[in-house]
Amino acid sequence: QVQLVESGGGLVQAGGSLRLSCAASGGTFSNYAMGWFRQAPGKEREFVAAISWSGGGTYYRDPVKGRFTISRDNPKNTVYLQMNSLKPEDTAVYYCAAQNKLAYSDYAPFDYWGQGTQVTVSS
């Protein structure tokens, strides 16, 4: 059983930056592809970014490409989401998740989820 705890959310002005962290425990972190999702008020949860076990493969939702960067530190059991040039439409609760595969797959479910961290971008 993998436990995930996100941190780093907060309130930031448009154009600013935040770095989210997700600390994993209870499993072999490097066995999992990791992802970030977000859910804005009144909207469905959506995929943001994912990274394969080694960090060699990264994937992004189109609206965040060039602004967000996903990375991982396997010895620290942590995955990060660096968010730059933030926009009000990035406001959401951000969740990290673990997929029980080495390479990220569009078709496989994410098996473990964190509780989320709020990101609010003011205009």
Tab-separated table of N, CA, C and O in Angstrom:
chain	number	residue	atom	x	y	z
A	1	GLN	N	0.848	-1.175	0.000
A	1	GLN	CA	0.000	0.000	0.000
A	1	GLN	C	0.894	1.238	0.000
A	1	GLN	O	1.752	1.389	0.842
A	2	VAL	N	0.673	2.107	-0.939
A	2	VAL	CA	1.476	3.321	-1.074
A	2	VAL	C	0.687	4.498	-0.508
A	2	VAL	O	-0.495	4.681	-0.830
A	3	GLN	N	1.331	5.272	0.327
A	3	GLN	CA	0.728	6.506	0.840
A	3	GLN	C	1.415	7.703	0.172
A	3	GLN	O	2.642	7.720	0.041
A	4	LEU	N	0.605	8.671	-0.215
A	4	LEU	CA	1.105	9.856	-0.917
A	4	LEU	C	0.641	11.104	-0.179
A	4	LEU	O	-0.544	11.221	0.160
A	5	VAL	N	1.574	12.019	0.045
A	5	VAL	CA	1.247	13.265	0.735
A	5	VAL	C	1.790	14.437	-0.069
A	5	VAL	O	3.006	14.562	-0.252
A	6	GLU	N	0.873	15.294	-0.520
A	6	GLU	CA	1.259	16.462	-1.299
A	6	GLU	C	1.517	17.657	-0.386
A	6	GLU	O	0.946	17.748	0.704
A	7	SER	N	2.359	18.556	-0.863
A	7	SER	CA	2.616	19.808	-0.157
A	7	SER	C	3.055	20.855	-1.172
A	7	SER	O	3.364	20.514	-2.333
A	8	GLY	N	3.063	22.097	-0.733
A	8	GLY	CA	3.583	23.171	-1.575
A	8	GLY	C	2.538	24.054	-2.223
A	8	GLY	O	2.876	25.023	-2.911
A	9	GLY	N	1.267	23.729	-2.026
A	9	GLY	CA	0.231	24.576	-2.589
A	9	GLY	C	0.141	25.906	-1.859
A	9	GLY	O	0.787	26.128	-0.832
A	10	GLY	N	-0.667	26.802	-2.409
A	10	GLY	CA	-0.838	28.104	-1.777
A	10	GLY	C	-1.471	29.098	-2.709
A	10	GLY	O	-2.007	28.730	-3.765
A	11	LEU	N	-1.408	30.356	-2.300
A	11	LEU	CA	-1.962	31.464	-3.080
A	11	LEU	C	-0.818	32.201	-3.760
A	11	LEU	O	0.170	32.558	-3.102
A	12	VAL	N	-0.967	32.432	-5.057
A	12	VAL	CA	0.077	33.104	-5.824
A	12	VAL	C	-0.584	34.003	-6.846
A	12	VAL	O	-1.703	33.717	-7.305
A	13	GLN	N	0.088	35.087	-7.197
A	13	GLN	CA	-0.444	35.965	-8.233
A	13	GLN	C	-0.182	35.385	-9.613
A	13	GLN	O	0.763	34.602	-9.813
A	14	ALA	N	-1.007	35.774	-10.555
A	14	ALA	CA	-0.803	35.353	-11.943
A	14	ALA	C	0.610	35.722	-12.396
A	14	ALA	O	1.101	36.805	-12.094
A	15	GLY	N	1.235	34.780	-13.092
A	15	GLY	CA	2.607	34.971	-13.523
A	15	GLY	C	3.634	34.415	-12.561
A	15	GLY	O	4.816	34.326	-12.900
A	16	GLY	N	3.190	34.054	-11.368
A	16	GLY	CA	4.093	33.538	-10.360
A	16	GLY	C	4.360	32.049	-10.513
A	16	GLY	O	3.925	31.420	-11.483
A	17	SER	N	5.084	31.515	-9.537
A	17	SER	CA	5.501	30.115	-9.579
A	17	SER	C	5.223	29.427	-8.248
A	17	SER	O	5.205	30.070	-7.191
A	18	LEU	N	5.021	28.140	-8.323
A	18	LEU	CA	4.933	27.275	-7.150
A	18	LEU	C	5.578	25.949	-7.500
A	18	LEU	O	5.568	25.527	-8.667
A	19	ARG	N	6.108	25.272	-6.481
A	19	ARG	CA	6.587	23.912	-6.674
A	19	ARG	C	5.847	22.995	-5.722
A	19	ARG	O	5.927	23.169	-4.497
A	20	LEU	N	5.140	22.048	-6.280
A	20	LEU	CA	4.443	21.047	-5.488
A	20	LEU	C	5.360	19.843	-5.282
A	20	LEU	O	6.131	19.478	-6.168
A	21	SER	N	5.229	19.247	-4.120
A	21	SER	CA	5.968	18.024	-3.804
A	21	SER	C	4.983	16.949	-3.407
A	21	SER	O	3.916	17.237	-2.855
A	22	CYS	N	5.353	15.718	-3.653
A	22	CYS	CA	4.528	14.582	-3.244
A	22	CYS	C	5.475	13.521	-2.687
A	22	CYS	O	6.298	12.965	-3.434
A	23	ALA	N	5.359	13.268	-1.403
A	23	ALA	CA	6.205	12.286	-0.734
A	23	ALA	C	5.479	10.951	-0.652
A	23	ALA	O	4.319	10.897	-0.223
A	24	ALA	N	6.165	9.909	-1.060
A	24	ALA	CA	5.573	8.577	-1.074
A	24	ALA	C	6.191	7.714	0.023
A	24	ALA	O	7.369	7.851	0.360
A	25	SER	N	5.378	6.815	0.554
A	25	SER	CA	5.862	5.850	1.531
A	25	SER	C	5.056	4.563	1.391
A	25	SER	O	3.973	4.558	0.806
A	26	GLY	N	5.608	3.487	1.921
A	26	GLY	CA	4.870	2.230	1.964
A	26	GLY	C	5.052	1.346	0.754
A	26	GLY	O	4.392	0.312	0.657
A	27	GLY	N	5.900	1.731	-0.173
A	27	GLY	CA	6.125	0.897	-1.341
A	27	GLY	C	7.473	1.194	-1.939
A	27	GLY	O	8.223	2.030	-1.424
A	28	THR	N	7.802	0.525	-3.018
A	28	THR	CA	9.056	0.793	-3.725
A	28	THR	C	8.774	1.854	-4.764
A	28	THR	O	8.220	1.578	-5.839
A	29	PHE	N	9.148	3.082	-4.428
A	29	PHE	CA	8.756	4.239	-5.233
A	29	PHE	C	9.160	4.088	-6.693
A	29	PHE	O	8.401	4.444	-7.595
A	30	SER	N	10.339	3.547	-6.931
A	30	SER	CA	10.830	3.462	-8.303
A	30	SER	C	10.101	2.412	-9.135
A	30	SER	O	10.362	2.285	-10.332
A	31	ASN	N	9.185	1.685	-8.536
A	31	ASN	CA	8.367	0.733	-9.289
A	31	ASN	C	7.151	1.375	-9.932
A	31	ASN	O	6.417	0.707	-10.658
A	32	TYR	N	6.934	2.650	-9.644
A	32	TYR	CA	5.701	3.311	-10.065
A	32	TYR	C	5.959	4.481	-10.993
A	32	TYR	O	6.844	5.304	-10.744
A	33	ALA	N	5.167	4.558	-12.049
A	33	ALA	CA	5.027	5.821	-12.752
A	33	ALA	C	4.189	6.740	-11.864
A	33	ALA	O	3.326	6.274	-11.121
A	34	MET	N	4.450	8.031	-11.945
A	34	MET	CA	3.758	8.992	-11.083
A	34	MET	C	3.068	10.052	-11.925
A	34	MET	O	3.544	10.410	-13.020
A	35	GLY	N	1.984	10.570	-11.398
A	35	GLY	CA	1.257	11.592	-12.123
A	35	GLY	C	0.740	12.686	-11.220
A	35	GLY	O	0.648	12.510	-9.991
A	36	TRP	N	0.437	13.809	-11.834
A	36	TRP	CA	-0.256	14.913	-11.173
A	36	TRP	C	-1.572	15.154	-11.905
A	36	TRP	O	-1.612	15.163	-13.148
A	37	PHE	N	-2.623	15.352	-11.126
A	37	PHE	CA	-3.946	15.662	-11.635
A	37	PHE	C	-4.434	16.915	-10.905
A	37	PHE	O	-3.871	17.305	-9.884
A	38	ARG	N	-5.488	17.507	-11.422
A	38	ARG	CA	-6.081	18.648	-10.732
A	38	ARG	C	-7.589	18.647	-10.922
A	38	ARG	O	-8.102	18.110	-11.894
A	39	GLN	N	-8.260	19.266	-9.965
A	39	GLN	CA	-9.716	19.396	-10.036
A	39	GLN	C	-10.101	20.796	-9.599
A	39	GLN	O	-9.875	21.179	-8.450
A	40	ALA	N	-10.688	21.528	-10.532
A	40	ALA	CA	-11.183	22.873	-10.245
A	40	ALA	C	-12.623	22.774	-9.760
A	40	ALA	O	-13.321	21.792	-10.055
A	41	PRO	N	-13.113	23.779	-9.040
A	41	PRO	CA	-14.493	23.747	-8.544
A	41	PRO	C	-15.485	23.551	-9.674
A	41	PRO	O	-15.427	24.233	-10.701
A	42	GLY	N	-16.367	22.581	-9.502
A	42	GLY	CA	-17.411	22.341	-10.482
A	42	GLY	C	-16.960	21.614	-11.730
A	42	GLY	O	-17.741	21.452	-12.672
A	43	LYS	N	-15.701	21.170	-11.741
A	43	LYS	CA	-15.180	20.483	-12.918
A	43	LYS	C	-14.689	19.093	-12.542
A	43	LYS	O	-14.424	18.802	-11.378
A	44	GLU	N	-14.529	18.259	-13.560
A	44	GLU	CA	-13.998	16.927	-13.335
A	44	GLU	C	-12.482	16.996	-13.133
A	44	GLU	O	-11.803	17.913	-13.610
A	45	ARG	N	-11.976	15.998	-12.440
A	45	ARG	CA	-10.534	15.894	-12.265
A	45	ARG	C	-9.887	15.657	-13.628
A	45	ARG	O	-10.394	14.866	-14.432
A	46	GLU	N	-8.758	16.308	-13.872
A	46	GLU	CA	-8.092	16.169	-15.166
A	46	GLU	C	-6.610	15.889	-14.986
A	46	GLU	O	-5.982	16.309	-14.009
A	47	PHE	N	-6.076	15.179	-15.949
A	47	PHE	CA	-4.654	14.863	-15.992
A	47	PHE	C	-3.841	16.135	-16.226
A	47	PHE	O	-4.237	16.990	-17.022
A	48	VAL	N	-2.708	16.250	-15.532
A	48	VAL	CA	-1.814	17.383	-15.724
A	48	VAL	C	-0.476	16.936	-16.303
A	48	VAL	O	-0.030	17.455	-17.319
A	49	ALA	N	0.145	15.959	-15.653
A	49	ALA	CA	1.470	15.526	-16.087
A	49	ALA	C	1.762	14.155	-15.505
A	49	ALA	O	1.166	13.760	-14.498
A	50	ALA	N	2.690	13.434	-16.143
A	50	ALA	CA	3.106	12.137	-15.632
A	50	ALA	C	4.573	11.922	-15.951
A	50	ALA	O	5.129	12.555	-16.853
A	51	ILE	N	5.161	10.994	-15.189
A	51	ILE	CA	6.590	10.699	-15.371
A	51	ILE	C	6.799	9.213	-15.137
A	51	ILE	O	6.212	8.622	-14.233
A	52	SER	N	7.616	8.599	-15.964
A	52	SER	CA	7.919	7.195	-15.821
A	52	SER	C	8.915	6.967	-14.689
A	52	SER	O	9.461	7.914	-14.125
A	53	TRP	N	9.155	5.706	-14.387
A	53	TRP	CA	9.875	5.363	-13.165
A	53	TRP	C	11.263	5.988	-13.073
A	53	TRP	O	11.704	6.366	-11.991
A	54	SER	N	11.932	6.115	-14.201
A	54	SER	CA	13.304	6.625	-14.180
A	54	SER	C	13.367	8.129	-14.392
A	54	SER	O	14.439	8.727	-14.277
A	55	GLY	N	12.238	8.722	-14.730
A	55	GLY	CA	12.248	10.132	-15.099
A	55	GLY	C	12.542	10.345	-16.560
A	55	GLY	O	12.545	11.483	-17.035
A	56	GLY	N	12.776	9.254	-17.296
A	56	GLY	CA	13.141	9.378	-18.692
A	56	GLY	C	11.984	9.740	-19.603
A	56	GLY	O	12.211	10.204	-20.725
A	57	GLY	N	10.776	9.496	-19.159
A	57	GLY	CA	9.613	9.842	-19.965
A	57	GLY	C	8.707	10.785	-19.203
A	57	GLY	O	8.337	10.502	-18.057
A	58	THR	N	8.368	11.898	-19.809
A	58	THR	CA	7.454	12.849	-19.179
A	58	THR	C	6.341	13.192	-20.164
A	58	THR	O	6.553	13.207	-21.383
A	59	TYR	N	5.170	13.493	-19.617
A	59	TYR	CA	3.979	13.704	-20.431
A	59	TYR	C	3.192	14.848	-19.801
A	59	TYR	O	3.082	14.923	-18.571
A	60	TYR	N	2.592	15.694	-20.652
A	60	TYR	CA	1.898	16.871	-20.139
A	60	TYR	C	0.585	17.104	-20.872
A	60	TYR	O	0.460	16.825	-22.067
A	61	ARG	N	-0.361	17.666	-20.142
A	61	ARG	CA	-1.572	18.176	-20.747
A	61	ARG	C	-1.193	19.416	-21.554
A	61	ARG	O	-0.386	20.227	-21.103
A	62	ASP	N	-1.811	19.590	-22.723
A	62	ASP	CA	-1.400	20.679	-23.606
A	62	ASP	C	-1.360	22.057	-22.940
A	62	ASP	O	-0.402	22.811	-23.135
A	63	PRO	N	-2.371	22.447	-22.159
A	63	PRO	CA	-2.358	23.815	-21.616
A	63	PRO	C	-1.195	24.108	-20.653
A	63	PRO	O	-0.938	25.281	-20.369
A	64	VAL	N	-0.534	23.078	-20.167
A	64	VAL	CA	0.550	23.326	-19.216
A	64	VAL	C	1.922	23.098	-19.835
A	64	VAL	O	2.931	23.375	-19.183
A	65	LYS	N	1.963	22.625	-21.055
A	65	LYS	CA	3.252	22.390	-21.701
A	65	LYS	C	4.042	23.687	-21.794
A	65	LYS	O	3.507	24.729	-22.157
A	66	GLY	N	5.311	23.611	-21.453
A	66	GLY	CA	6.167	24.788	-21.472
A	66	GLY	C	6.095	25.623	-20.210
A	66	GLY	O	6.935	26.512	-20.012
A	67	ARG	N	5.117	25.367	-19.353
A	67	ARG	CA	4.991	26.112	-18.088
A	67	ARG	C	5.243	25.221	-16.875
A	67	ARG	O	5.782	25.691	-15.872
A	68	PHE	N	4.814	23.972	-16.937
A	68	PHE	CA	4.956	23.032	-15.825
A	68	PHE	C	6.036	22.011	-16.156
A	68	PHE	O	6.195	21.604	-17.313
A	69	THR	N	6.739	21.569	-15.119
A	69	THR	CA	7.752	20.527	-15.273
A	69	THR	C	7.588	19.503	-14.161
A	69	THR	O	7.611	19.858	-12.978
A	70	ILE	N	7.423	18.245	-14.559
A	70	ILE	CA	7.351	17.160	-13.584
A	70	ILE	C	8.731	16.523	-13.468
A	70	ILE	O	9.445	16.370	-14.475
A	71	SER	N	9.111	16.174	-12.261
A	71	SER	CA	10.393	15.507	-12.034
A	71	SER	C	10.252	14.597	-10.825
A	71	SER	O	9.265	14.679	-10.090
A	72	ARG	N	11.231	13.752	-10.612
A	72	ARG	CA	11.183	12.847	-9.463
A	72	ARG	C	12.584	12.627	-8.927
A	72	ARG	O	13.572	12.703	-9.671
A	73	ASP	N	12.649	12.331	-7.647
A	73	ASP	CA	13.895	11.984	-6.977
A	73	ASP	C	13.650	10.643	-6.302
A	73	ASP	O	13.056	10.582	-5.213
A	74	ASN	N	14.057	9.572	-6.943
A	74	ASN	CA	13.744	8.240	-6.422
A	74	ASN	C	14.374	7.971	-5.051
A	74	ASN	O	13.700	7.396	-4.188
A	75	PRO	N	15.626	8.347	-4.801
A	75	PRO	CA	16.165	8.110	-3.446
A	75	PRO	C	15.376	8.843	-2.354
A	75	PRO	O	15.363	8.397	-1.209
A	76	LYS	N	14.718	9.951	-2.707
A	76	LYS	CA	13.932	10.697	-1.730
A	76	LYS	C	12.454	10.324	-1.782
A	76	LYS	O	11.647	10.906	-1.049
A	77	ASN	N	12.080	9.394	-2.647
A	77	ASN	CA	10.681	8.956	-2.769
A	77	ASN	C	9.738	10.136	-2.993
A	77	ASN	O	8.648	10.197	-2.393
A	78	THR	N	10.140	11.046	-3.839
A	78	THR	CA	9.378	12.277	-4.021
A	78	THR	C	9.241	12.616	-5.504
A	78	THR	O	10.190	12.453	-6.277
A	79	VAL	N	8.066	13.086	-5.853
A	79	VAL	CA	7.810	13.610	-7.188
A	79	VAL	C	7.429	15.084	-7.040
A	79	VAL	O	6.797	15.476	-6.056
A	80	TYR	N	7.845	15.873	-8.016
A	80	TYR	CA	7.637	17.320	-7.957
A	80	TYR	C	6.853	17.795	-9.172
A	80	TYR	O	6.875	17.172	-10.230
A	81	LEU	N	6.208	18.936	-9.001
A	81	LEU	CA	5.603	19.634	-10.124
A	81	LEU	C	5.979	21.107	-9.991
A	81	LEU	O	5.465	21.799	-9.116
A	82	GLN	N	6.899	21.549	-10.839
A	82	GLN	CA	7.272	22.951	-10.889
A	82	GLN	C	6.306	23.663	-11.808
A	82	GLN	O	6.177	23.290	-12.978
A	83	MET	N	5.646	24.682	-11.283
A	83	MET	CA	4.628	25.400	-12.046
A	83	MET	C	5.060	26.857	-12.187
A	83	MET	O	5.183	27.569	-11.183
A	84	ASN	N	5.304	27.269	-13.409
A	84	ASN	CA	5.707	28.635	-13.708
A	84	ASN	C	4.635	29.336	-14.542
A	84	ASN	O	3.759	28.682	-15.108
A	85	SER	N	4.722	30.644	-14.605
A	85	SER	CA	3.780	31.439	-15.406
A	85	SER	C	2.335	31.038	-15.111
A	85	SER	O	1.533	30.818	-16.025
A	86	LEU	N	2.024	30.953	-13.841
A	86	LEU	CA	0.693	30.483	-13.438
A	86	LEU	C	-0.396	31.435	-13.889
A	86	LEU	O	-0.206	32.658	-13.934
A	87	LYS	N	-1.539	30.846	-14.204
A	87	LYS	CA	-2.708	31.587	-14.682
A	87	LYS	C	-3.878	31.312	-13.738
A	87	LYS	O	-3.928	30.260	-13.095
A	88	PRO	N	-4.846	32.224	-13.687
A	88	PRO	CA	-6.023	31.969	-12.831
A	88	PRO	C	-6.706	30.635	-13.155
A	88	PRO	O	-7.230	29.985	-12.243
A	89	GLU	N	-6.675	30.225	-14.394
A	89	GLU	CA	-7.313	28.957	-14.758
A	89	GLU	C	-6.554	27.740	-14.264
A	89	GLU	O	-7.031	26.607	-14.391
A	90	ASP	N	-5.387	27.931	-13.687
A	90	ASP	CA	-4.662	26.829	-13.047
A	90	ASP	C	-5.157	26.574	-11.624
A	90	ASP	O	-4.728	25.615	-10.972
A	91	THR	N	-6.038	27.430	-11.131
A	91	THR	CA	-6.573	27.259	-9.791
A	91	THR	C	-7.323	25.940	-9.669
A	91	THR	O	-8.218	25.650	-10.470
A	92	ALA	N	-6.927	25.136	-8.697
A	92	ALA	CA	-7.515	23.813	-8.520
A	92	ALA	C	-6.890	23.148	-7.299
A	92	ALA	O	-5.889	23.640	-6.755
A	93	VAL	N	-7.478	22.030	-6.908
A	93	VAL	CA	-6.803	21.125	-5.984
A	93	VAL	C	-5.951	20.184	-6.825
A	93	VAL	O	-6.445	19.583	-7.784
A	94	TYR	N	-4.680	20.078	-6.467
A	94	TYR	CA	-3.744	19.251	-7.205
A	94	TYR	C	-3.479	17.965	-6.431
A	94	TYR	O	-3.193	17.998	-5.228
A	95	TYR	N	-3.561	16.852	-7.149
A	95	TYR	CA	-3.369	15.531	-6.558
A	95	TYR	C	-2.199	14.826	-7.231
A	95	TYR	O	-2.045	14.911	-8.456
A	96	CYS	N	-1.412	14.128	-6.445
A	96	CYS	CA	-0.451	13.222	-7.063
A	96	CYS	C	-0.999	11.799	-6.963
A	96	CYS	O	-1.852	11.494	-6.109
A	97	ALA	N	-0.530	10.967	-7.857
A	97	ALA	CA	-1.031	9.601	-7.937
A	97	ALA	C	0.076	8.681	-8.433
A	97	ALA	O	0.983	9.122	-9.154
A	98	ALA	N	-0.030	7.419	-8.061
A	98	ALA	CA	0.950	6.406	-8.445
A	98	ALA	C	0.287	5.350	-9.312
A	98	ALA	O	-0.807	4.864	-9.004
A	99	GLN	N	0.966	5.024	-10.407
A	99	GLN	CA	0.480	4.015	-11.345
A	99	GLN	C	1.410	2.817	-11.259
A	99	GLN	O	2.628	2.972	-11.412
A	100	ASN	N	0.851	1.647	-11.075
A	100	ASN	CA	1.649	0.446	-10.845
A	100	ASN	C	2.241	-0.074	-12.149
A	100	ASN	O	1.958	-1.193	-12.574
A	101	LYS	N	3.007	0.761	-12.786
A	101	LYS	CA	3.712	0.426	-14.009
A	101	LYS	C	5.014	1.221	-14.018
A	101	LYS	O	5.085	2.306	-13.445
A	102	LEU	N	6.007	0.689	-14.706
A	102	LEU	CA	7.273	1.413	-14.786
A	102	LEU	C	7.175	2.589	-15.753
A	102	LEU	O	7.635	3.705	-15.469
A	103	ALA	N	6.571	2.343	-16.900
A	103	ALA	CA	6.393	3.399	-17.892
A	103	ALA	C	4.954	3.872	-17.852
A	103	ALA	O	4.031	3.051	-17.827
A	104	TYR	N	4.760	5.159	-17.849
A	104	TYR	CA	3.398	5.714	-17.796
A	104	TYR	C	2.565	5.196	-18.967
A	104	TYR	O	3.036	5.122	-20.107
A	105	SER	N	1.333	4.868	-18.665
A	105	SER	CA	0.402	4.415	-19.690
A	105	SER	C	-0.877	5.225	-19.626
A	105	SER	O	-1.433	5.424	-18.541
A	106	ASP	N	-1.350	5.678	-20.807
A	106	ASP	CA	-2.644	6.368	-20.891
A	106	ASP	C	-3.794	5.459	-20.493
A	106	ASP	O	-4.857	5.944	-20.122
A	107	TYR	N	-3.598	4.154	-20.609
A	107	TYR	CA	-4.720	3.223	-20.525
A	107	TYR	C	-4.829	2.534	-19.170
A	107	TYR	O	-5.829	1.892	-18.885
A	108	ALA	N	-3.798	2.668	-18.350
A	108	ALA	CA	-3.830	1.996	-17.057
A	108	ALA	C	-4.320	2.962	-15.986
A	108	ALA	O	-4.040	4.165	-16.052
A	109	PRO	N	-5.039	2.466	-14.997
A	109	PRO	CA	-5.492	3.349	-13.923
A	109	PRO	C	-4.351	3.733	-12.998
A	109	PRO	O	-3.324	3.063	-12.944
A	110	PHE	N	-4.553	4.829	-12.287
A	110	PHE	CA	-3.655	5.171	-11.191
A	110	PHE	C	-4.203	4.507	-9.931
A	110	PHE	O	-5.389	4.593	-9.643
A	111	ASP	N	-3.332	3.840	-9.206
A	111	ASP	CA	-3.772	2.954	-8.132
A	111	ASP	C	-3.831	3.633	-6.778
A	111	ASP	O	-4.603	3.204	-5.911
A	112	TYR	N	-3.010	4.638	-6.557
A	112	TYR	CA	-2.934	5.299	-5.260
A	112	TYR	C	-2.980	6.806	-5.465
A	112	TYR	O	-2.388	7.331	-6.418
A	113	TRP	N	-3.655	7.480	-4.526
A	113	TRP	CA	-3.879	8.916	-4.636
A	113	TRP	C	-3.576	9.608	-3.316
A	113	TRP	O	-3.825	9.051	-2.240
A	114	GLY	N	-3.063	10.832	-3.428
A	114	GLY	CA	-2.923	11.658	-2.252
A	114	GLY	C	-4.204	12.408	-1.959
A	114	GLY	O	-5.205	12.275	-2.681
A	115	GLN	N	-4.166	13.220	-0.905
A	115	GLN	CA	-5.341	13.960	-0.463
A	115	GLN	C	-5.494	15.295	-1.177
A	115	GLN	O	-6.563	15.910	-1.098
A	116	GLY	N	-4.452	15.747	-1.827
A	116	GLY	CA	-4.538	16.978	-2.595
A	116	GLY	C	-3.996	18.189	-1.865
A	116	GLY	O	-3.948	18.231	-0.628
A	117	THR	N	-3.585	19.173	-2.663
A	117	THR	CA	-3.129	20.451	-2.123
A	117	THR	C	-3.723	21.562	-2.985
A	117	THR	O	-3.753	21.464	-4.208
A	118	GLN	N	-4.212	22.604	-2.324
A	118	GLN	CA	-4.917	23.671	-3.029
A	118	GLN	C	-3.921	24.647	-3.637
A	118	GLN	O	-2.992	25.122	-2.965
A	119	VAL	N	-4.145	24.969	-4.900
A	119	VAL	CA	-3.401	26.021	-5.591
A	119	VAL	C	-4.406	27.067	-6.046
A	119	VAL	O	-5.374	26.745	-6.737
A	120	THR	N	-4.176	28.301	-5.638
A	120	THR	CA	-5.053	29.400	-6.022
A	120	THR	C	-4.213	30.479	-6.685
A	120	THR	O	-3.237	30.957	-6.100
A	121	VAL	N	-4.602	30.849	-7.902
A	121	VAL	CA	-3.873	31.864	-8.661
A	121	VAL	C	-4.789	33.084	-8.811
A	121	VAL	O	-5.863	32.989	-9.412
A	122	SER	N	-4.367	34.189	-8.262
A	122	SER	CA	-5.179	35.401	-8.330
A	122	SER	C	-4.786	36.231	-9.558
A	122	SER	O	-3.628	36.241	-9.974
A	123	SER	N	-5.780	36.924	-10.080
A	123	SER	CA	-5.526	37.740	-11.287
A	123	SER	C	-5.104	39.153	-10.929
A	123	SER	O	-5.149	39.571	-9.800
